[in-house]
CSV table of C-alpha atoms in Angstrom, one decimal:
chain,number,residue,atom,x,y,z
A,1,UNK,CA,220.2,72.6,137.0
A,2,UNK,CA,216.8,71.1,135.7
A,3,UNK,CA,214.4,73.8,134.7
A,4,UNK,CA,211.7,71.2,134.2
A,5,UNK,CA,212.0,70.1,137.8
A,6,UNK,CA,211.9,73.8,138.7
A,7,UNK,CA,208.5,74.1,136.9
A,8,UNK,CA,207.2,71.1,138.8
A,9,UNK,CA,208.3,72.7,142.1
A,10,UNK,CA,206.7,75.9,141.1
A,11,UNK,CA,203.4,74.1,140.4
A,12,UNK,CA,203.6,72.3,143.7
A,13,UNK,CA,204.1,75.5,145.6
A,14,UNK,CA,201.4,77.4,143.8
A,15,UNK,CA,198.9,74.7,144.4
A,16,UNK,CA,199.8,73.4,147.9
A,17,UNK,CA,201.4,76.4,149.7
A,18,UNK,CA,200.5,79.4,147.6
A,19,UNK,CA,200.8,81.9,150.5
A,20,UNK,CA,203.6,80.4,152.4
A,21,UNK,CA,206.3,82.9,153.3
A,22,UNK,CA,209.8,82.3,154.5
A,23,UNK,CA,210.2,83.2,158.2
A,24,UNK,CA,213.0,85.7,157.3
A,25,UNK,CA,212.3,89.4,157.2
A,26,UNK,CA,214.3,91.3,154.7
A,27,UNK,CA,212.0,94.3,154.8
A,28,UNK,CA,209.3,91.9,153.8
A,29,UNK,CA,208.8,88.1,154.0
A,30,UNK,CA,209.5,86.6,150.6
A,31,UNK,CA,207.1,83.8,149.7
A,32,UNK,CA,208.0,80.3,148.5
A,33,UNK,CA,206.2,81.2,145.3
A,34,UNK,CA,208.4,84.3,144.8
A,35,UNK,CA,211.5,82.2,145.2
A,36,UNK,CA,210.2,79.5,142.9
A,37,UNK,CA,209.3,82.0,140.2
A,38,UNK,CA,212.7,83.7,140.5
A,39,UNK,CA,214.6,80.4,140.5
A,40,UNK,CA,212.8,79.1,137.3
A,41,UNK,CA,213.2,82.5,135.5
A,42,UNK,CA,216.8,82.7,136.7
A,43,UNK,CA,217.8,79.2,135.5
A,44,UNK,CA,216.1,79.9,132.1
A,45,UNK,CA,217.9,83.2,131.7
A,46,UNK,CA,221.2,81.5,132.6
A,47,UNK,CA,220.6,78.9,129.9
A,48,UNK,CA,219.7,81.6,127.4
A,49,UNK,CA,222.8,83.6,128.1
A,50,UNK,CA,225.0,80.5,127.9
A,51,UNK,CA,223.2,79.4,124.7
A,52,UNK,CA,222.0,76.1,126.2
A,53,UNK,CA,218.3,76.7,125.7
A,54,UNK,CA,218.2,76.4,121.9
A,55,UNK,CA,216.4,78.7,119.6
A,56,UNK,CA,214.1,81.3,121.2
A,57,UNK,CA,210.4,80.5,120.6
A,58,UNK,CA,208.0,83.4,120.2
A,59,UNK,CA,204.4,82.6,119.7
A,60,UNK,CA,201.7,84.9,118.2
A,61,UNK,CA,200.8,85.8,121.8
A,62,UNK,CA,204.2,87.1,122.6
A,63,UNK,CA,203.6,90.7,121.3
A,64,UNK,CA,200.2,91.1,123.1
A,65,UNK,CA,201.9,89.9,126.3
A,66,UNK,CA,204.8,92.3,126.0
A,67,UNK,CA,202.3,95.2,125.2
A,68,UNK,CA,200.3,94.3,128.3
A,69,UNK,CA,203.5,94.3,130.5
A,70,UNK,CA,204.6,97.7,129.1
A,71,UNK,CA,201.1,99.1,129.7
A,72,UNK,CA,201.1,97.7,133.2
A,73,UNK,CA,204.4,99.5,134.0
A,74,UNK,CA,203.2,102.8,132.6
A,75,UNK,CA,199.9,102.5,134.5
A,76,UNK,CA,201.8,101.8,137.7
A,77,UNK,CA,204.1,104.8,137.2
A,78,UNK,CA,201.2,107.0,136.4
A,79,UNK,CA,199.3,105.8,139.4
A,80,UNK,CA,202.1,106.8,141.7
A,81,UNK,CA,200.9,110.4,141.3
A,82,UNK,CA,197.6,109.6,143.0
A,83,UNK,CA,198.6,107.0,145.7
A,84,UNK,CA,201.7,106.3,147.7
A,85,UNK,CA,203.9,103.3,146.9
A,86,UNK,CA,205.4,101.3,149.7
A,87,UNK,CA,207.6,98.2,149.6
A,88,UNK,CA,204.7,95.9,149.9
A,89,UNK,CA,202.8,97.4,146.9
A,90,UNK,CA,206.0,97.4,144.8
A,91,UNK,CA,206.7,93.8,145.7
A,92,UNK,CA,203.2,92.7,144.7
A,93,UNK,CA,203.5,94.5,141.4
A,94,UNK,CA,206.9,92.9,140.7
A,95,UNK,CA,205.3,89.5,141.5
A,96,UNK,CA,202.6,90.2,138.9
A,97,UNK,CA,205.1,91.1,136.2
A,98,UNK,CA,207.3,88.1,136.9
A,99,UNK,CA,204.3,85.8,136.9
A,100,UNK,CA,203.0,87.1,133.6
A,101,UNK,CA,206.5,86.9,132.1
A,102,UNK,CA,206.6,83.2,133.1
A,103,UNK,CA,204.7,82.8,129.8
A,104,UNK,CA,207.9,83.1,127.9
A,105,UNK,CA,209.7,80.6,130.1
A,106,UNK,CA,207.0,78.0,129.7
A,107,UNK,CA,206.7,78.2,125.9
A,108,UNK,CA,210.5,77.9,125.6
A,109,UNK,CA,210.9,75.1,128.1
A,110,UNK,CA,207.8,72.9,127.4
A,111,UNK,CA,208.6,72.2,123.8
A,112,UNK,CA,207.4,68.6,123.3
A,113,UNK,CA,204.1,66.7,123.8
A,114,UNK,CA,205.9,64.5,126.4
A,115,UNK,CA,207.0,67.6,128.4
A,116,UNK,CA,203.5,69.0,128.2
A,117,UNK,CA,202.1,65.7,129.4
A,118,UNK,CA,204.4,65.7,132.5
A,119,UNK,CA,203.4,69.3,133.4
A,120,UNK,CA,199.7,68.3,133.2
A,121,UNK,CA,200.2,65.2,135.3
A,122,UNK,CA,201.9,67.3,138.0
A,123,UNK,CA,199.1,69.9,137.9
A,124,UNK,CA,196.4,67.2,138.3
A,125,UNK,CA,198.2,65.3,141.1
A,126,UNK,CA,199.0,68.5,143.0
A,127,UNK,CA,195.4,69.6,142.6
A,128,UNK,CA,194.1,66.2,143.8
A,129,UNK,CA,196.3,66.5,146.9
A,130,UNK,CA,194.9,69.9,147.6
A,131,UNK,CA,191.3,68.6,147.1
A,132,UNK,CA,191.9,65.7,149.5
A,133,UNK,CA,193.3,68.1,152.1
A,134,UNK,CA,190.3,70.4,151.6
A,135,UNK,CA,187.9,67.4,152.2
A,136,UNK,CA,189.8,66.1,155.3
A,137,UNK,CA,190.0,69.6,156.9
A,138,UNK,CA,186.3,70.1,156.2
A,139,UNK,CA,185.1,66.9,157.9
A,140,UNK,CA,187.6,66.8,160.8
A,141,UNK,CA,186.4,68.3,164.1
A,142,UNK,CA,186.8,72.1,163.9
A,143,UNK,CA,189.3,72.2,166.8
A,144,UNK,CA,191.5,69.7,165.0
A,145,UNK,CA,191.3,71.6,161.7
A,146,UNK,CA,192.2,74.8,163.5
A,147,UNK,CA,195.1,73.1,165.2
A,148,UNK,CA,196.5,71.5,162.1
A,149,UNK,CA,196.2,74.6,159.9
A,150,UNK,CA,197.6,76.8,162.7
A,151,UNK,CA,200.8,74.8,162.4
A,152,UNK,CA,201.5,76.7,159.2
A,153,UNK,CA,201.9,79.9,161.3
A,154,UNK,CA,205.6,79.6,160.9
A,155,UNK,CA,205.0,80.3,157.2
A,156,UNK,CA,202.9,83.4,158.0
A,157,UNK,CA,199.6,81.6,157.6
A,158,UNK,CA,196.6,82.8,159.7
A,159,UNK,CA,196.0,81.0,163.0
A,160,UNK,CA,193.1,80.3,165.4
A,161,UNK,CA,189.5,80.6,164.5
A,162,UNK,CA,190.5,82.8,161.5
A,163,UNK,CA,191.5,79.7,159.5
A,164,UNK,CA,187.9,78.6,159.2
A,165,UNK,CA,185.7,80.3,156.6
A,166,UNK,CA,181.9,80.3,156.5
A,167,UNK,CA,179.3,81.4,154.0
A,168,UNK,CA,179.0,85.2,154.3
A,169,UNK,CA,181.6,84.9,157.1
A,170,UNK,CA,178.7,83.9,159.4
A,171,UNK,CA,179.7,81.0,161.8
A,172,UNK,CA,176.0,80.0,161.9
A,173,UNK,CA,176.2,79.3,158.1
A,174,UNK,CA,177.7,76.2,156.6
A,175,UNK,CA,181.5,75.9,156.6
A,176,UNK,CA,183.4,76.3,153.3
A,177,UNK,CA,186.4,74.1,152.3
A,178,UNK,CA,189.7,75.9,152.3
A,179,UNK,CA,192.5,73.3,152.1
A,180,UNK,CA,195.8,75.2,152.3
A,181,UNK,CA,194.6,78.1,150.2
A,182,UNK,CA,193.4,80.3,153.1
A,183,UNK,CA,190.4,81.6,151.1
A,184,UNK,CA,187.6,79.3,149.7
A,185,UNK,CA,187.4,81.5,146.6
A,186,UNK,CA,191.0,80.9,145.9
A,187,UNK,CA,190.5,77.1,146.4
A,188,UNK,CA,187.5,76.9,144.1
A,189,UNK,CA,189.4,78.8,141.4
A,190,UNK,CA,192.1,76.2,141.7
A,191,UNK,CA,189.6,73.4,141.6
A,192,UNK,CA,188.1,74.8,138.4
A,193,UNK,CA,191.5,74.7,136.7
A,194,UNK,CA,192.6,71.2,137.8
A,195,UNK,CA,189.1,69.6,137.3
A,196,UNK,CA,188.9,71.0,133.8
A,197,UNK,CA,192.3,69.6,133.1
A,198,UNK,CA,191.4,66.2,134.5
A,199,UNK,CA,188.0,65.8,132.9
A,200,UNK,CA,189.0,65.2,129.3
A,201,UNK,CA,191.6,62.7,130.5
A,202,UNK,CA,188.8,60.5,131.8
A,203,UNK,CA,187.7,60.0,128.2
A,204,UNK,CA,191.1,60.0,126.4
A,205,UNK,CA,192.1,56.9,124.5
A,206,UNK,CA,195.4,56.9,126.3
A,207,UNK,CA,195.0,59.0,129.5
A,208,UNK,CA,198.2,60.4,131.1
A,209,UNK,CA,197.3,58.8,134.4
A,210,UNK,CA,195.8,55.3,135.0
A,211,UNK,CA,192.0,55.8,134.6
A,212,UNK,CA,191.2,54.3,138.0
A,213,UNK,CA,193.5,56.7,139.8
A,214,UNK,CA,192.3,59.6,137.6
A,215,UNK,CA,188.7,58.9,138.4
A,216,UNK,CA,189.4,58.9,142.1
A,217,UNK,CA,191.3,62.2,141.9
A,218,UNK,CA,188.6,63.7,139.7
A,219,UNK,CA,186.0,62.7,142.3
A,220,UNK,CA,188.0,64.3,145.1
A,221,UNK,CA,188.3,67.6,143.1
A,222,UNK,CA,184.5,67.7,142.4
A,223,UNK,CA,183.6,67.0,146.0
A,224,UNK,CA,186.1,69.7,147.2
A,225,UNK,CA,184.6,72.1,144.7
A,226,UNK,CA,181.1,71.4,146.0
A,227,UNK,CA,182.3,72.0,149.6
A,228,UNK,CA,183.5,75.5,148.7
A,229,UNK,CA,179.8,76.4,148.2
A,230,UNK,CA,180.7,78.7,145.3
A,231,UNK,CA,177.9,78.8,142.6
A,232,UNK,CA,180.2,80.9,140.4
A,233,UNK,CA,182.7,78.1,140.5
A,234,UNK,CA,180.1,75.5,139.4
A,235,UNK,CA,179.2,77.7,136.5
A,236,UNK,CA,182.9,78.3,135.7
A,237,UNK,CA,183.6,74.6,135.6
A,238,UNK,CA,180.6,74.0,133.5
């Protein structure tokens, strides 16, 4: 009933359990992110159809986004002449379309400065939790980290030694932080986003989060980013 809470749930899933899949096979295993995206989009569409959402907001970016979506569909259809399409490929393509179309949901739901502030707070907090998990898993004994991350097997996460990632995939090289993102490159991309959101808040006259807590969360994000050993991520954050 609350699309704003739906957005918060979507952010939490995308940040903390991005690859978690429901242990229910319907030809494929739908992910929590799939369900969160569909739920938010569905609630918004229901509000539009029942005229509870207010006037539709279209920004100057709406047309380019629509053009991109149309081109993507035509490209996909044209590509079918050169490569087979199975249910997995079709599902991933549908996920991409829904994720991009989320743009229209966000601009029509997040209408005030206060709403935007709450979304940013949830993003920063979820990112800080992911960073802390990444640091903890990094410094725990390897066997303990493998055991804890393998508990996510029920959500179709990898298990065993495969959960640990090293530089150049060489166990003789330093370990890379992964948190619950499976891949260190996915994690460092996330850390760029949340750290870039949190940094200006440190210097804001009225930060959205108490500055002491914000500084601690920011520090965890930076440490986690360093532990991913991604030079491109350092450049991206800069």
